[in-house]
GROMACS .gro file of C-alpha atoms in nm:
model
  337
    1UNK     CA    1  19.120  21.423  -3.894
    2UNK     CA    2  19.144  21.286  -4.277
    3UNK     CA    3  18.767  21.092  -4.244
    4UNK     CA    4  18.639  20.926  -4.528
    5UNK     CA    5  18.276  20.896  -4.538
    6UNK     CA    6  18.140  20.544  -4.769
    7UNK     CA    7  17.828  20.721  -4.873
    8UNK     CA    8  17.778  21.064  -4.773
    9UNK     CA    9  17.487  21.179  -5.008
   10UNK     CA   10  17.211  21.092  -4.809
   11UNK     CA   11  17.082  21.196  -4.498
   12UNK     CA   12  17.350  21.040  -4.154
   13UNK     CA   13  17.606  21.038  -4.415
   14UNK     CA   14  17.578  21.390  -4.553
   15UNK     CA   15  17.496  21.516  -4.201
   16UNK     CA   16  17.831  21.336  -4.094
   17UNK     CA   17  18.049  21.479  -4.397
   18UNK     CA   18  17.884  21.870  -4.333
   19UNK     CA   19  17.953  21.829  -3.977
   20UNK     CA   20  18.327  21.742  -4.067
   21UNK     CA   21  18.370  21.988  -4.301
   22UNK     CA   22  18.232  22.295  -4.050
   23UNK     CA   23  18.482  22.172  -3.766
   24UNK     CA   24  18.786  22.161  -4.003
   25UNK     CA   25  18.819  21.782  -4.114
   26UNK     CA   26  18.936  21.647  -4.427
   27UNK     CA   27  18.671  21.480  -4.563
   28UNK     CA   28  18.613  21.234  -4.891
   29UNK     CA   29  18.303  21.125  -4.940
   30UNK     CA   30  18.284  20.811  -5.208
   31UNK     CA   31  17.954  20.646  -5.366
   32UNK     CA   32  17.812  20.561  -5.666
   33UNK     CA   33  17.646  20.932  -5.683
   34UNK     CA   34  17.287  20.782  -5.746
   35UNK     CA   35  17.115  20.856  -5.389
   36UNK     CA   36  17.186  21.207  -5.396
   37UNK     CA   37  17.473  21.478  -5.400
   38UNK     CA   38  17.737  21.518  -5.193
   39UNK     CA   39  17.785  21.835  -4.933
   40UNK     CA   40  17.914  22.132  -5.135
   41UNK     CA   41  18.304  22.171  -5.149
   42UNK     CA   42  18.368  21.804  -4.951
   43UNK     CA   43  18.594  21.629  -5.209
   44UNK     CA   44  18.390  21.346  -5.359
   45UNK     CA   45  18.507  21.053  -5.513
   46UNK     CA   46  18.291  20.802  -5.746
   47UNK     CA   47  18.286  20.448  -5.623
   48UNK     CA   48  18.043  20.127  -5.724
   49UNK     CA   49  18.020  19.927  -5.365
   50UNK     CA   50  17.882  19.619  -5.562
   51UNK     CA   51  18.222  19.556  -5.756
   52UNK     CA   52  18.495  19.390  -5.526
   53UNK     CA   53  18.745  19.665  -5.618
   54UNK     CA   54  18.484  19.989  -5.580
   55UNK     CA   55  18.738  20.121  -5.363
   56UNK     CA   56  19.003  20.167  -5.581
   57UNK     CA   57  18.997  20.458  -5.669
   58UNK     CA   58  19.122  20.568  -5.265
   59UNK     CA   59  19.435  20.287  -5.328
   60UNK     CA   60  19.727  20.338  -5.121
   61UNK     CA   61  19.545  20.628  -4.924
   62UNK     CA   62  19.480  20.619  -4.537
   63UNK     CA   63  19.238  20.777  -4.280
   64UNK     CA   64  19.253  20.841  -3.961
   65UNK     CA   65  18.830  20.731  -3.942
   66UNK     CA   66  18.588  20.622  -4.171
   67UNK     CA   67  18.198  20.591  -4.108
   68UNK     CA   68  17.983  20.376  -4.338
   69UNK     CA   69  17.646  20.276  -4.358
   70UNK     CA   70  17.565  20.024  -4.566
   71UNK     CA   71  17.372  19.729  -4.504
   72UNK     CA   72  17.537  19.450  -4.746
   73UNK     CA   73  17.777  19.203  -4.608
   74UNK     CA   74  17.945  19.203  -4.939
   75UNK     CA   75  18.024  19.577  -4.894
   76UNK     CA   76  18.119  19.536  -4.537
   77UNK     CA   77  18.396  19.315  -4.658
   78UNK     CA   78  18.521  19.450  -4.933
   79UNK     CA   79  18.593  19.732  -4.747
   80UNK     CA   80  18.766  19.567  -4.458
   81UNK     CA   81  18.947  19.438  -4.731
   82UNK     CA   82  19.057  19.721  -4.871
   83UNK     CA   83  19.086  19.967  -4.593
   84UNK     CA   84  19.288  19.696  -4.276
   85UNK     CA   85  19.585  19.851  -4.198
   86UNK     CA   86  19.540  20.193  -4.397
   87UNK     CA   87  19.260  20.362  -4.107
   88UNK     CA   88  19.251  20.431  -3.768
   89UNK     CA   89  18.886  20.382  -3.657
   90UNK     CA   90  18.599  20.257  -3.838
   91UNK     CA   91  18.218  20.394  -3.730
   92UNK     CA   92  17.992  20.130  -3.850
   93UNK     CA   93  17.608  20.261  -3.810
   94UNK     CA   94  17.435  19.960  -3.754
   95UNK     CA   95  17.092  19.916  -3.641
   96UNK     CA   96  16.861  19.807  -3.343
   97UNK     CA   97  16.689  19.582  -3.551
   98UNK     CA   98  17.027  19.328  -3.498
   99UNK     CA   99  16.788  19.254  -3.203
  100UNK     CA  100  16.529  18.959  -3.240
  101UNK     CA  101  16.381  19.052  -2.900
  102UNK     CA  102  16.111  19.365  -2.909
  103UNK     CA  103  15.964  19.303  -2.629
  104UNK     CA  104  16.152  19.310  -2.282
  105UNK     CA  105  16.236  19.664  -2.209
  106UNK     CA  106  16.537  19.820  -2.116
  107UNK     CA  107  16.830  19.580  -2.277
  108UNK     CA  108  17.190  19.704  -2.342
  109UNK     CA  109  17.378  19.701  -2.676
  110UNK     CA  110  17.667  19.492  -2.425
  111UNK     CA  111  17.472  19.230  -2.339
  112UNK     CA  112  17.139  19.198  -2.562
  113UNK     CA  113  17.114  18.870  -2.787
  114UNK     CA  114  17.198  18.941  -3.163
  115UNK     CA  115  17.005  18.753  -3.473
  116UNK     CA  116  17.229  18.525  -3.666
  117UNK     CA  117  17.447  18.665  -3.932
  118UNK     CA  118  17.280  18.656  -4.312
  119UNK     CA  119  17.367  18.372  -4.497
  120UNK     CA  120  17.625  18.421  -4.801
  121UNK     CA  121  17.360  18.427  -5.061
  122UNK     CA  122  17.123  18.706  -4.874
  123UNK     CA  123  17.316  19.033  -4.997
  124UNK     CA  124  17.086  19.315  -4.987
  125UNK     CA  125  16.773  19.317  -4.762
  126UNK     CA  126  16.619  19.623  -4.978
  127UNK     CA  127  16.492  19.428  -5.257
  128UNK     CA  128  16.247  19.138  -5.102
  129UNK     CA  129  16.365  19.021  -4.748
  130UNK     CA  130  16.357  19.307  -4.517
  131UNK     CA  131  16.299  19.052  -4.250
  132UNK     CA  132  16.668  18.974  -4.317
  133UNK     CA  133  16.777  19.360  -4.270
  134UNK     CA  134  16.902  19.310  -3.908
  135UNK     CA  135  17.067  18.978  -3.951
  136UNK     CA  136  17.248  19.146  -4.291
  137UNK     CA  137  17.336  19.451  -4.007
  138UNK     CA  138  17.508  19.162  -3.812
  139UNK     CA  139  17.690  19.042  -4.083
  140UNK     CA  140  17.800  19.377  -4.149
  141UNK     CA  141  17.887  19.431  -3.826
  142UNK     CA  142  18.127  19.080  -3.786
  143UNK     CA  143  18.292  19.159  -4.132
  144UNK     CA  144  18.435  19.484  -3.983
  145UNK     CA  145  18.528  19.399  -3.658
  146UNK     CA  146  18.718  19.086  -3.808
  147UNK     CA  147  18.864  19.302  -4.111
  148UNK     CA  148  18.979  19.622  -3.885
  149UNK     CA  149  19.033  19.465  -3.577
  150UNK     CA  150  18.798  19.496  -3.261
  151UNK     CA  151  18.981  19.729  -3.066
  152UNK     CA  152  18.934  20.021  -3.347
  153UNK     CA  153  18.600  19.970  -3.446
  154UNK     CA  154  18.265  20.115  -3.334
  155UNK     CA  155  17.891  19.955  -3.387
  156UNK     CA  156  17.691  20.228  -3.410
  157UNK     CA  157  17.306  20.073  -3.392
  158UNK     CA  158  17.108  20.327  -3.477
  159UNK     CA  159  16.761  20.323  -3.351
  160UNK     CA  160  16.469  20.596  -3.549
  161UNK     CA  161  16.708  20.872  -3.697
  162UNK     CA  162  16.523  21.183  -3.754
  163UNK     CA  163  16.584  21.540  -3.853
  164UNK     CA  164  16.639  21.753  -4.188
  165UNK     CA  165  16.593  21.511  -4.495
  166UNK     CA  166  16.445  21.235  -4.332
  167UNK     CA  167  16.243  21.111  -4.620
  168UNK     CA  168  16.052  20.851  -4.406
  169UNK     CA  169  15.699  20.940  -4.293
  170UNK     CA  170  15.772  20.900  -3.891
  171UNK     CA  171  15.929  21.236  -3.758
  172UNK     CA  172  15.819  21.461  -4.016
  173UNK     CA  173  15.414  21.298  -3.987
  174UNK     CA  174  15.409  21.465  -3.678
  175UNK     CA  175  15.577  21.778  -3.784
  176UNK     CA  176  15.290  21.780  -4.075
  177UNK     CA  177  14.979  21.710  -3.796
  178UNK     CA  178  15.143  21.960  -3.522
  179UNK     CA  179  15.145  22.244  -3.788
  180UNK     CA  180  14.803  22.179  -3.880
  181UNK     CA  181  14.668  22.192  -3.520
  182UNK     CA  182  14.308  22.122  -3.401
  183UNK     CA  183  14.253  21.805  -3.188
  184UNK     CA  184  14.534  21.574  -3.252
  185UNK     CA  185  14.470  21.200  -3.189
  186UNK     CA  186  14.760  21.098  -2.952
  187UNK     CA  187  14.815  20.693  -2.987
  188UNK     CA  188  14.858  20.472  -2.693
  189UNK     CA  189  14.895  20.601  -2.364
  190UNK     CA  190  15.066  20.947  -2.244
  191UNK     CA  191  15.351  20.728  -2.056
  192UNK     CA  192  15.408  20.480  -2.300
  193UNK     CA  193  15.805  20.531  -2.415
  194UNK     CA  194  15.954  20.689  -2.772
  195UNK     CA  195  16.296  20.693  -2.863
  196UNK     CA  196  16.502  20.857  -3.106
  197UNK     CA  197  16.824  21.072  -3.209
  198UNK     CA  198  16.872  21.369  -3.424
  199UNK     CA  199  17.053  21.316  -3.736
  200UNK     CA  200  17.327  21.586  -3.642
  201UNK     CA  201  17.350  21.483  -3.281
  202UNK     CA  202  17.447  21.171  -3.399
  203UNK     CA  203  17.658  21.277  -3.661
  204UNK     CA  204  17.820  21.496  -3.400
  205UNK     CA  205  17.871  21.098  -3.165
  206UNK     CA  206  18.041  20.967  -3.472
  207UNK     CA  207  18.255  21.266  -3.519
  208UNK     CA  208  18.379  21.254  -3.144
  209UNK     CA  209  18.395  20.863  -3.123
  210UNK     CA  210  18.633  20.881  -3.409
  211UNK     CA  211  18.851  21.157  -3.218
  212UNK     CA  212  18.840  20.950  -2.928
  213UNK     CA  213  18.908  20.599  -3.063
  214UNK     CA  214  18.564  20.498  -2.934
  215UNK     CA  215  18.524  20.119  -2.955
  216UNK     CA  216  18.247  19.876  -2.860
  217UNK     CA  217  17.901  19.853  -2.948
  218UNK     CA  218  17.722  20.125  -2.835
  219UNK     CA  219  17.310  20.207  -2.925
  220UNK     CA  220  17.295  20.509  -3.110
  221UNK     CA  221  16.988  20.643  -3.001
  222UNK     CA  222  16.904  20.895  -2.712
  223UNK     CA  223  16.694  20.825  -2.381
  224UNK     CA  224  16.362  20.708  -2.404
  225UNK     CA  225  16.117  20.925  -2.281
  226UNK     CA  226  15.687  20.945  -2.246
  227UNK     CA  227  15.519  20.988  -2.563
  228UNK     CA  228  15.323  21.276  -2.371
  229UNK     CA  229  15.613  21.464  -2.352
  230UNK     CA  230  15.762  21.415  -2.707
  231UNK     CA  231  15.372  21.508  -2.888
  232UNK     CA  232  15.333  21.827  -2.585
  233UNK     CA  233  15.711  21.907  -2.670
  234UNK     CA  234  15.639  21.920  -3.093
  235UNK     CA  235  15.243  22.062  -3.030
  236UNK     CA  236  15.396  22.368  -2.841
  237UNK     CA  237  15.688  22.400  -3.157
  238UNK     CA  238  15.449  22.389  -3.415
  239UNK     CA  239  15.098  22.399  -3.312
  240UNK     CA  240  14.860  22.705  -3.387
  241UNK     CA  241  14.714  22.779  -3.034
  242UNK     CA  242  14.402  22.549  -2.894
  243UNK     CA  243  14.562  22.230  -3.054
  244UNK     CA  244  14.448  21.953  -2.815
  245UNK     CA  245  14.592  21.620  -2.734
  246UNK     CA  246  14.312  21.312  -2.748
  247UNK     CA  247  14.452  20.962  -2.615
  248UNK     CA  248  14.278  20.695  -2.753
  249UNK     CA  249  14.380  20.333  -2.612
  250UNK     CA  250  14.556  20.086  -2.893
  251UNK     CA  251  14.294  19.826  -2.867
  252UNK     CA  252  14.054  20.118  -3.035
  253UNK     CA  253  14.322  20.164  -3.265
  254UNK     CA  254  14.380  19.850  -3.371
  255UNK     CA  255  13.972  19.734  -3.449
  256UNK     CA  256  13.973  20.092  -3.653
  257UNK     CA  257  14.274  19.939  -3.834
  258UNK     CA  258  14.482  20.184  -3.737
  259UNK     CA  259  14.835  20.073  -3.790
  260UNK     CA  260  15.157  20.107  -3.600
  261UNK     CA  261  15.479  20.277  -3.711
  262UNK     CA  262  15.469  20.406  -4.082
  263UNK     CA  263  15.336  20.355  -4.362
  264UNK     CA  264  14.919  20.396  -4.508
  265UNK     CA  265  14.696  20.482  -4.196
  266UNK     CA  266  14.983  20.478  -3.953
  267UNK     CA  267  15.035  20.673  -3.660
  268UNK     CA  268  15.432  20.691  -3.618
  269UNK     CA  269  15.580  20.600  -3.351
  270UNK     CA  270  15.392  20.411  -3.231
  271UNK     CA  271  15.376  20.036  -3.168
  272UNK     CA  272  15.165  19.800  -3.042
  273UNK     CA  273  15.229  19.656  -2.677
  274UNK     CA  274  15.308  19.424  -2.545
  275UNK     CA  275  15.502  19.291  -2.853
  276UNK     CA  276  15.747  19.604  -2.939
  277UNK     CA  277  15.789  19.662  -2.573
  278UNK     CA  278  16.151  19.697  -2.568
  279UNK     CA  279  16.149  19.849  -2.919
  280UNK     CA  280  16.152  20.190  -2.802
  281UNK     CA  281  16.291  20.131  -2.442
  282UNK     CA  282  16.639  20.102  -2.464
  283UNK     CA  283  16.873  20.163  -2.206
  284UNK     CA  284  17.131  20.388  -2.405
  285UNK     CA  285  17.276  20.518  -2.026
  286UNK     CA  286  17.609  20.420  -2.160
  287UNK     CA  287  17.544  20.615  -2.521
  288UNK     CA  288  17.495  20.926  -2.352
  289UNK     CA  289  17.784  20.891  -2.067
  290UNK     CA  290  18.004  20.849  -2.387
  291UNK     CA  291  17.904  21.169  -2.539
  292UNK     CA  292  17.584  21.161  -2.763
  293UNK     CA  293  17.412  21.519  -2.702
  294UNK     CA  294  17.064  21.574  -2.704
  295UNK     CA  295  16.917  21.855  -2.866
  296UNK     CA  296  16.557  22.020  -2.711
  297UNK     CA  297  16.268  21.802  -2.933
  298UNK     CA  298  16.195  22.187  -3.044
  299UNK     CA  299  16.463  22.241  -3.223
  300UNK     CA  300  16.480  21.930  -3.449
  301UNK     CA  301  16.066  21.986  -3.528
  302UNK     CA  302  16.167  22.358  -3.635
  303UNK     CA  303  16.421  22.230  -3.843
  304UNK     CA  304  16.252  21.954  -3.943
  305UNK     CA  305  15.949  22.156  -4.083
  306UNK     CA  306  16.196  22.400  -4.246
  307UNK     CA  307  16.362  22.162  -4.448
  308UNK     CA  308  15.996  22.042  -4.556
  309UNK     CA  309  15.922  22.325  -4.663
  310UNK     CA  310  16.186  22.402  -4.832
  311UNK     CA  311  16.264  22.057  -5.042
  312UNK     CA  312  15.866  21.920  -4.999
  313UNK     CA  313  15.948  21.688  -5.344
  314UNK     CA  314  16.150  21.517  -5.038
  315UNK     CA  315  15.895  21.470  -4.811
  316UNK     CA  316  15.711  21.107  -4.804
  317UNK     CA  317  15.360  21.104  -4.761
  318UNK     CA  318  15.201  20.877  -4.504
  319UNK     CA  319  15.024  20.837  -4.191
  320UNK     CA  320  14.664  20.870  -4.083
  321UNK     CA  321  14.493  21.090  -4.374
  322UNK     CA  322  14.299  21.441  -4.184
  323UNK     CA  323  13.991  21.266  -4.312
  324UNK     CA  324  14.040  20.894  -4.121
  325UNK     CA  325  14.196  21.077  -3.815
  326UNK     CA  326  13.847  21.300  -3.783
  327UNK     CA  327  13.625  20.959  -3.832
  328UNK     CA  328  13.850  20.767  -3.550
  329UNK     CA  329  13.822  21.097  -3.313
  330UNK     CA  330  13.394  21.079  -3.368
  331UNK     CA  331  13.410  20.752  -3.296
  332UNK     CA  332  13.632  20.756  -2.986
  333UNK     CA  333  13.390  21.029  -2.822
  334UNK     CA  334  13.104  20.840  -2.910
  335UNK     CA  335  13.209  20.506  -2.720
  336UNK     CA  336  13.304  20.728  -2.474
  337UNK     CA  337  12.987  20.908  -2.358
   0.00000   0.00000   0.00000
């Protein structure tokens, strides 16, 4: 395929563009070349998004796919502008926050109720209105399927990406406390759900839904499965030996101000139920009969912690400090003699 990647610097979209490259593709990456560099030897083409015509410099060329990733409406439809009629299929990575409902498990990317679209003057979610992230994904997402046409187009919404250079504090938290060992307070309880994708197994989906023609929207996340398994699955990875597992309930948490997710005294991946319910319940049945692989959770923590160690300027700090983690653990026992 001749795939052009809009972005391709940063983490999905450099995964995507290496992935291309290894099997053979030709592959142009184009960005402004601010986020970060683009995969060695993929050609690589400057482009400002934020200008109506920051695709010109691709005029008059066509692709048989493109994948993109932004989450500006104005982006969306420039490039539907500039790209109908000159591409074959269009990957847009969306995201599962399009979804205003975080509570009722087990909903479908086919049939689950969208937020409204952004209004015209809400651009770019990054600055001060994250709460308008997933309607700005929905905006996104009806730009393209009106500019390319419905039949070519795939909406990709990604749920927790994780994997080498994921500069978030969620997967590689984990990777950080496994390594460390001792007794490792587990949040919530050990059959409460996660859910997640690697960044190359889902790089690998995009890849094939583009060589298929793949069309619909489709959650781009793997199966959900018990938090016990994901934290005994990482602990026997990365963990010296003796590391122990402690479950402490998420009303403790929560009066210990323990916080959900990411972020200052956080304990990824976890959320609090039963509000987020259905945040990391998804049924993604249909993702997986269409082709997303899932790699062993051993194999993304391995290469997880090796790209840590290897670029640790990367690597966001976060999560429950060593030092609060050891005061919630003495006072868990202690309530619980």
């Amino acid at each position: 395929m001749r795939l052009l990647v809009l972005g391709g610097t940063v983490f999905l979209g450099r995964a995507v563009a290496r992935l291309a490259q290894a099997g053979g593709h030709d592959v142009t990456c184009l960005a402004r070349g601010s986020s970060g560099d683009a995969v060695p030897g993929v050609r690589f083409v400057t482009g400002d998004r934020d200008r109506p015509d920051g695709l010109s410099a691709i005029d008059g060329e066509t692709f048989d796919a493109v994948v993109d990733v932004t989450v500006r409406p104005s982006h969306a439809r420039h490039a539907a502008a500039a790209l109908a009629g000159r591409v074959g299929h269009y990957s847009f990575v969306s995201t599962c926050n399009v979804y205003p409902d975080d509570a009722t498990p087990g909903q479908r990317a086919d049939t689950a109720k969208l937020h409204d679209p952004a209004p015209p003057e809400v651009d770019n979610p990054r600055d001060d209105q994250m709460d308008m992230y997933g309607p700005c994904k929905v905006a996104c997402e009806n730009a393209i399927r009106d500019g390319i046409g419905g039949d070519r187009v795939l909406l990709c919404r990604a749920g927790l990406i994780v994997g080498p250079e994921d500069r978030s504090d969620r997967f590689p938290y984990w990777v950080a406390r496994m390594r460390r060992g001792g007794e490792v307070l587990a949040p919530g309880a050990p059959d409460e759900s996660v859910q997640f994708v690697d960044v190359d197994d889902l790089a690998e989906w995009l890849l094939l839904a583009a060589s298929t023609g793949l069309a619909g929207a489709y959650d781009g996340m793997g199966l959900p499965m018990p938090r016990e398994r994901f934290l005994t699955e990482m602990r026997d990875a990365l963990a010296p030996p003796g590391t122990t597992l402690t479950w402490v309930d998420q009303d403790f948490l929560v009066e210990h101000d323990v916080r959900p997710w990411s972020g200052e005294r956080a304990l990824p991946l976890w959320l609090p139920l039963p509000e987020y319910g259905g945040f990391l319940t998804r049924d993604t049945a249909r993702t997986v009969e269409a082709g997303l692989p899932a790699r062993p959770i051993a194999e993304t923590a391995l290469r997880t912690a090796h790209w840590m160690d290897t670029a640790p300027q990367d690597v966001k700090p976060g999560g429950l400090s060593a030092e609060d983690e050891a005061f919630v653990l003495r006072e868990w026992h202690a309530r619980s003699v």
